[in-house]
Tab-separated table of C-alpha atoms in Angstrom:
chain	number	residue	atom	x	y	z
W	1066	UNK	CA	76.961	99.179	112.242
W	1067	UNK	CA	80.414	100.309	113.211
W	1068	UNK	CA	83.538	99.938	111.136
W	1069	UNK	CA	84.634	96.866	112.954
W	1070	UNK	CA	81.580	94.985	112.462
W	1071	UNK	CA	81.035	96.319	108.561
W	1072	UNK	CA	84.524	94.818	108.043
W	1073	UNK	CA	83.998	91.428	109.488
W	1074	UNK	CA	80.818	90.942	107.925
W	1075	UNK	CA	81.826	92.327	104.419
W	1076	UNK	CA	84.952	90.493	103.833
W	1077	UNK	CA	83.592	87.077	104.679
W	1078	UNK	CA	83.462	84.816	101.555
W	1079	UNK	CA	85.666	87.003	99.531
W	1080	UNK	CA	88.747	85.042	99.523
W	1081	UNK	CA	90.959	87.798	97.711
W	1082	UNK	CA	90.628	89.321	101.012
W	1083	UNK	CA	92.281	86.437	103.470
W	1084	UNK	CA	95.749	88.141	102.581
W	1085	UNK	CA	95.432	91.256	104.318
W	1086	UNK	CA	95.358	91.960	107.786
W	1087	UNK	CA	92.354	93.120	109.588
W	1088	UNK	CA	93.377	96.603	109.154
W	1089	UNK	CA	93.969	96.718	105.641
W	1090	UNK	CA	90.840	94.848	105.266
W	1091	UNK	CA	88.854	98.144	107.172
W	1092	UNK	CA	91.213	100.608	104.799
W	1093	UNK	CA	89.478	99.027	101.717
W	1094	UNK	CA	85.799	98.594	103.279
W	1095	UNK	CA	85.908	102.327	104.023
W	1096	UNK	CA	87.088	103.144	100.518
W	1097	UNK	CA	84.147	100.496	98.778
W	1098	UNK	CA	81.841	102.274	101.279
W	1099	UNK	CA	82.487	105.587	99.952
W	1100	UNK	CA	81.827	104.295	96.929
W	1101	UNK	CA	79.105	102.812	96.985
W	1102	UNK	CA	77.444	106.105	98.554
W	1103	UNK	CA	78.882	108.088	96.028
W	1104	UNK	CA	77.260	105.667	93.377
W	1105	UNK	CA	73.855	105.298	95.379
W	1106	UNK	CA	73.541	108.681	95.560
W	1107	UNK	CA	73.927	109.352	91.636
W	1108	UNK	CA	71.893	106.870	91.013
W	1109	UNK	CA	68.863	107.700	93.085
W	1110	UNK	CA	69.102	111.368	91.771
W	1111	UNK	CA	69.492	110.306	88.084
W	1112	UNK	CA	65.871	108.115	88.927
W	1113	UNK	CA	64.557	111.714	90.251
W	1114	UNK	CA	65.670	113.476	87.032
W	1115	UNK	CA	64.375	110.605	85.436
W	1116	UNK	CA	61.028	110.490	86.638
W	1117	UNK	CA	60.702	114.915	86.939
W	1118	UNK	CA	61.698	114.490	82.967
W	1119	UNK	CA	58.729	111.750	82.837
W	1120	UNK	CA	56.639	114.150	84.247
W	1121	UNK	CA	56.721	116.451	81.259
W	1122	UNK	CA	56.837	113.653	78.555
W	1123	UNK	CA	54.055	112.081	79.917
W	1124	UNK	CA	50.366	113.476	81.309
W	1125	UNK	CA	49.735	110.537	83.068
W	1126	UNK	CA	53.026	110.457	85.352
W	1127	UNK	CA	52.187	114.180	85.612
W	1128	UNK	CA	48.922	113.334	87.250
W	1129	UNK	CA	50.247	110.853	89.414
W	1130	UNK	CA	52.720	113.399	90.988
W	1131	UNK	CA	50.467	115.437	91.285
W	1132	UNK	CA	47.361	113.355	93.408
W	1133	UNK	CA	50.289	111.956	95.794
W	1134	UNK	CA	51.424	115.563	96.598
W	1135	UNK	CA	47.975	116.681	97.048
W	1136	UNK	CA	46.866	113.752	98.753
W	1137	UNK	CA	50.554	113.562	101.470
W	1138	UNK	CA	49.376	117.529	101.604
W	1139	UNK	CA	45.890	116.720	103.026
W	1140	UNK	CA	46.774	113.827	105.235
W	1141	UNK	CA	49.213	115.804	107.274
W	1142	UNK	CA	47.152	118.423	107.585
W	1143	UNK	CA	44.168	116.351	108.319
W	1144	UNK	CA	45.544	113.372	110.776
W	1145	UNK	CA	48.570	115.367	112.340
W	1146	UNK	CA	52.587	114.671	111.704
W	1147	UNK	CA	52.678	111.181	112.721
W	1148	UNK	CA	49.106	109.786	111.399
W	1149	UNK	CA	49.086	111.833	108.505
W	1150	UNK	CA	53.027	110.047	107.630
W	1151	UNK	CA	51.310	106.992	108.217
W	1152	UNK	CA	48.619	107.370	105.752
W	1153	UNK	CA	50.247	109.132	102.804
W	1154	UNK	CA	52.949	106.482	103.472
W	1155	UNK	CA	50.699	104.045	100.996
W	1156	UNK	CA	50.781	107.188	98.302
W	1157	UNK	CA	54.065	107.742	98.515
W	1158	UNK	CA	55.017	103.899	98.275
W	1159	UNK	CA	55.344	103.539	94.444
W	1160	UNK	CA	57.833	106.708	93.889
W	1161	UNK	CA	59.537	105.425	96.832
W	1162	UNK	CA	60.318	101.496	95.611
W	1163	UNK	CA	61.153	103.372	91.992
W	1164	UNK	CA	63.866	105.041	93.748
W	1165	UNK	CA	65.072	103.026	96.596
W	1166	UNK	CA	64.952	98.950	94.678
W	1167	UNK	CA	66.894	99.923	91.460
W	1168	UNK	CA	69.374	101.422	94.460
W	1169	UNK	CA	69.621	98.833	96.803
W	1170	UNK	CA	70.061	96.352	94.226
W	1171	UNK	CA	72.431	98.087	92.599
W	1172	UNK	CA	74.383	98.402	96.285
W	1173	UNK	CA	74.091	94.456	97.354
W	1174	UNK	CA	75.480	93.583	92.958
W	1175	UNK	CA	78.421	96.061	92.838
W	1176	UNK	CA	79.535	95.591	96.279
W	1177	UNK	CA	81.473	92.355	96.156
W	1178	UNK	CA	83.060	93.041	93.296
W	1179	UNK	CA	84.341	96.670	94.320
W	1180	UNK	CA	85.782	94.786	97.365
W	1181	UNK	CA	86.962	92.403	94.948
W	1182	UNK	CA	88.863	95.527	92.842
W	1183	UNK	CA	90.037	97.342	96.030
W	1184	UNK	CA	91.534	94.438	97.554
W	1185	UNK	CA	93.182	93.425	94.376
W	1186	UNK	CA	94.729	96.550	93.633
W	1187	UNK	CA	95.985	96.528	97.447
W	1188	UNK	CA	97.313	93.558	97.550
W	1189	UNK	CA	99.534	94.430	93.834
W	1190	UNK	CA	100.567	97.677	95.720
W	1191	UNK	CA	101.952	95.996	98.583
W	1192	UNK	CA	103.634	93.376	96.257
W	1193	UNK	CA	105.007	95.868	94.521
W	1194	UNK	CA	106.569	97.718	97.484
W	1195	UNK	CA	108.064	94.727	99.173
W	1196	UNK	CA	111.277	94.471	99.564
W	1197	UNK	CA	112.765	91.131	98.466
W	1198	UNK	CA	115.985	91.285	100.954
W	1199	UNK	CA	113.889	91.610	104.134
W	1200	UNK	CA	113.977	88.441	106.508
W	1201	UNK	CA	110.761	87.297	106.483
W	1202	UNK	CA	108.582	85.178	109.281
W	1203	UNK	CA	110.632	86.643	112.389
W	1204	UNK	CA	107.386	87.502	114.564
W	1205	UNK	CA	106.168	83.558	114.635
W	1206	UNK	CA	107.046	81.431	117.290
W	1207	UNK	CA	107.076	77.719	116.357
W	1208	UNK	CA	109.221	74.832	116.976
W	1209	UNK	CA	109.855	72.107	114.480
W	1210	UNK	CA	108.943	68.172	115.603
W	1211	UNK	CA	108.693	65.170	113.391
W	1212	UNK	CA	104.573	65.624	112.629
W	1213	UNK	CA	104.039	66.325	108.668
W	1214	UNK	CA	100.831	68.834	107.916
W	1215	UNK	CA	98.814	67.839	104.360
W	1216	UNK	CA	96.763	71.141	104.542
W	1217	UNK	CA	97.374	74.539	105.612
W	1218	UNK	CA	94.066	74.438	108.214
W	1219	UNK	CA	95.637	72.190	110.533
W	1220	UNK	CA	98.955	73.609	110.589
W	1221	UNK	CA	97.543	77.085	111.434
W	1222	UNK	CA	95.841	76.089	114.020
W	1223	UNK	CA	98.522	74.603	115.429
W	1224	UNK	CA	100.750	77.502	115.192
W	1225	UNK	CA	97.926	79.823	116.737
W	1226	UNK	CA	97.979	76.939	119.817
W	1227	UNK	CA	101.835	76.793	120.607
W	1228	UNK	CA	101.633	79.926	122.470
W	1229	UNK	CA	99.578	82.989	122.811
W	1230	UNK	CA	101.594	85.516	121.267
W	1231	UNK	CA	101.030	84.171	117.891
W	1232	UNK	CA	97.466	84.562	118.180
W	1233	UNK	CA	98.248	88.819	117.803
W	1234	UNK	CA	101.428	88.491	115.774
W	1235	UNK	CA	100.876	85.676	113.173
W	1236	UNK	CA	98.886	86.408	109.948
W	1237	UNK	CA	98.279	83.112	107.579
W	1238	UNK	CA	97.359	84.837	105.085
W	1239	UNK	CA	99.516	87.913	104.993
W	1240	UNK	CA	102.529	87.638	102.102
W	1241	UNK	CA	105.422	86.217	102.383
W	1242	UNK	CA	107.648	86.439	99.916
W	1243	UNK	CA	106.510	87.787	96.417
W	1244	UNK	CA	108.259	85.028	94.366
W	1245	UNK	CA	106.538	82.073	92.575
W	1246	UNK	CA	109.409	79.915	93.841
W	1247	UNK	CA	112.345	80.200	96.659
W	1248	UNK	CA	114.762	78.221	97.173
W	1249	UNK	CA	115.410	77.262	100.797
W	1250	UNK	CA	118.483	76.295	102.780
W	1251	UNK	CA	118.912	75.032	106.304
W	1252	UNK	CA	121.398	72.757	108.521
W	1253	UNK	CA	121.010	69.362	109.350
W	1254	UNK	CA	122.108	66.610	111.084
W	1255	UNK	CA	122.026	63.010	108.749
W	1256	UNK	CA	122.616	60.026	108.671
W	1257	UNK	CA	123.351	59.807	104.655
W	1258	UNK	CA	121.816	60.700	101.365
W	1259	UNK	CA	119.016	58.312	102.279
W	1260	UNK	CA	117.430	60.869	104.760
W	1261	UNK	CA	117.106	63.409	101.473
W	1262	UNK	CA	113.696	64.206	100.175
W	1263	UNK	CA	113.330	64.541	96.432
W	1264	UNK	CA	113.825	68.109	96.084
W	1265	UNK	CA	116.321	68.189	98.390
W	1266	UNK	CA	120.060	68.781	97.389
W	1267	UNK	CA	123.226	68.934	99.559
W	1268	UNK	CA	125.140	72.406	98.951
W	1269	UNK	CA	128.537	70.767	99.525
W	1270	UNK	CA	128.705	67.238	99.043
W	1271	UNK	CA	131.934	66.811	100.648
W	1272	UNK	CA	130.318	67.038	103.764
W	1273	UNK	CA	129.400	63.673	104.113
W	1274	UNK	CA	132.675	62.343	103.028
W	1275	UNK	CA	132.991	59.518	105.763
W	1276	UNK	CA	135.499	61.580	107.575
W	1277	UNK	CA	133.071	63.977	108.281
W	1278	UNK	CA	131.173	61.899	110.233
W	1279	UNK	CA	130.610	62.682	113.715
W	1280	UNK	CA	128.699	60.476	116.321
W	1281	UNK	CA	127.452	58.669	113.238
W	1282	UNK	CA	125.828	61.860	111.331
W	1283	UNK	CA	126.724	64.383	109.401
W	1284	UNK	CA	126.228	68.180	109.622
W	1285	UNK	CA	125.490	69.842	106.111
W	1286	UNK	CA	123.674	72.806	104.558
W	1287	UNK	CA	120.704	71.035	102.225
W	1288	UNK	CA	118.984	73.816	99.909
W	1289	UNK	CA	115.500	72.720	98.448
W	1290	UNK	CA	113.457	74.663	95.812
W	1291	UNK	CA	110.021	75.374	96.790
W	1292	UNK	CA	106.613	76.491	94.058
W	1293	UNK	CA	104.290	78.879	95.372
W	1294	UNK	CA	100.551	77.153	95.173
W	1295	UNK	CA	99.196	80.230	93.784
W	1296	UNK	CA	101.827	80.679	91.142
W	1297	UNK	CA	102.566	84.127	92.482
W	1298	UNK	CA	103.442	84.480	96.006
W	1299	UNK	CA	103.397	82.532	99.167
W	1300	UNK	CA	102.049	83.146	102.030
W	1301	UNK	CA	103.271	82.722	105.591
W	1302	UNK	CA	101.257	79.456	106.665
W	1303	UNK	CA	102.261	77.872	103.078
W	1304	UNK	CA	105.812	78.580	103.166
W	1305	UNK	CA	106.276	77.710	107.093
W	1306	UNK	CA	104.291	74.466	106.308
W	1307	UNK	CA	106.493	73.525	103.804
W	1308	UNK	CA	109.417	74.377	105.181
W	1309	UNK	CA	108.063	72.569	108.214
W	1310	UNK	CA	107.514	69.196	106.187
W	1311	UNK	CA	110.974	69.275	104.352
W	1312	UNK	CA	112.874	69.332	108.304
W	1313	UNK	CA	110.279	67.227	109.704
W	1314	UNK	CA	112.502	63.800	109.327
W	1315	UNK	CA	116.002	65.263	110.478
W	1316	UNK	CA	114.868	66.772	113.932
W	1317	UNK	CA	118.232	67.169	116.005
W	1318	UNK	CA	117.115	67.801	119.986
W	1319	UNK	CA	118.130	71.282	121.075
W	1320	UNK	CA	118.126	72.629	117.270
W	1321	UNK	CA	114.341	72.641	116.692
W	1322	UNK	CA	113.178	76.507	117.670
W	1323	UNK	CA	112.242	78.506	114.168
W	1324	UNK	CA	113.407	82.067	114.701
W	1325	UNK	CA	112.542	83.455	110.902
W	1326	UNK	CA	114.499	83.204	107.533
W	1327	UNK	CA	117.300	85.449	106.657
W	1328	UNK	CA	117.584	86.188	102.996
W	1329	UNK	CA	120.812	85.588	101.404
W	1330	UNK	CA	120.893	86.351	97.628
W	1331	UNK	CA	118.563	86.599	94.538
W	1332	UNK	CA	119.848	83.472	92.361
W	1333	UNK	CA	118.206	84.072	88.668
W	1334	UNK	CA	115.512	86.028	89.794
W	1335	UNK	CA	114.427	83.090	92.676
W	1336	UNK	CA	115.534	84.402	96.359
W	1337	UNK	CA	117.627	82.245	98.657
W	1338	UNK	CA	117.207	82.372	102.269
W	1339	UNK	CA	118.180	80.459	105.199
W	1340	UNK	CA	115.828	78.824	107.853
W	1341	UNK	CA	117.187	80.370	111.459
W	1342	UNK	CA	117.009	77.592	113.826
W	1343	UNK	CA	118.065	77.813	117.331
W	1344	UNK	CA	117.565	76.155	120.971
């Protein structure tokens, strides 16, 4: 099995592991894979020691030992290399399932949860390297429209479908922004206060003074505050979604391209950044 394939098949149904990208996934299969050799291979040779110690404690396991050697000895040299394997195979079957179960099971229990470990202590090493003032979700292409998304399933697989590119360039899963909450501000076009969601807020409420009006709407900055799901960090298909679903009733034509967020400040320890929209 090559690396690609071990990593496919060993980080399905660990969830922990739907944050990193496919090649941070293979950086911590090859690290649980040296592990688990490492801890295979101690174990089978403390069964040997164990079983060589055995030997000495006990007559019987002596004996044992013994008629298997003898009797592998004289089928090779009776049958040839290849019968004689085959027919000491059946003596040699007991020492070998002592050995080789206690191993294997011991590879198929630990296994999940050294991926588990690995991909935990990854994932807090990357949060704690990443930079809170970097824009965030520039590589996405995506355009807004009035269409609300309940789950995150659908959503993604509408980004993946709006053009090609994201298919190589947009990871779900991958971090976003290591915050529990963010607050979010971007410009829009209303009618009035009416158009507001419920965690919505205008920054300056002057701007829909009645002077301000222009072809019957107003253009003002609205800033909502936004919970990570998790309680620790969102990741890019939550925080798109939602940022998605707060625009999706004040869709202007010509201002409905998504081209990233640009952080602004850190407000009380919850970053601010601003939705880049263009045409």
């Amino acid at each position: 099995m090559d690396i690609h394939a071990r990593t496919t098949k060993w980080s399905k149904g660990i969830s922990e592991m739907d944050v990193l990208s496919f090649a941070e996934k293979e950086i911590v299969c090859n690290k649980v894979a040296k592990q688990l050799f490492a801890i295979c291979v101690t174990m089978a040779t403390l069964i040997l020691i164990a079983i060589i110690a055995g030997m000495f404690e006990y007559p019987w396991l002596l004996d044992h030992m013994t008629n298997t050697a003898n009797t592998v000895s004289t089928a090779h040299s009776q049958a040839g290399r290849s019968g004689g394997t085959m027919t000491s195979l059946a003596y040699m079957i007991s020492v070998l399932a002592v050995m080789l179960i206690p191993t294997m099971g011991m590879f198929y229990i630990i296994k999940k949860p050294l991926l588990t470990i690995e991909t935990r202590k990854l994932v807090e090493k990357k949060l704690a390297a990443a930079p809170s003032t970097d824009d965030v979700l520039t590589s996405v292409y995506w355009a807004f429209s009035d269409q609300e998304y309940l789950d995150d399933d659908a959503f993604n697989k509408d980004i993946i479908d709006y053009i090609p590119d994201n298919k190589d360039n947009w990871n779900p899963n991958g971090i976003a922004i290591n915050n529990r909450k963010v607050c979010i501000v971007y410009e829009a076009f209303i009618t009035g206060s009416e158009q507001l969601r419920s965690n919505e807020h205008i920054v300056d409420v002057t701007d829909l003074d009645e002077e301000n009006r222009i072809d019957g709407v107003f253009q003002t900055d609205i800033k909502v505050e936004l919970s990570a799901e998790n309680r620790r960090y969102f990741t890019n298909v939550e925080l798109l979604r939602k940022i998605h679903n707060q625009i999706a009733n004040k869709i202007e034509e010509g201002q409905d391209c998504f081209e990233g967020l640009e952080y602004v400040e850190t407000v009380e320890k919850m970053p601010v950044y601003r939705v880049m929209i263009g045409d």
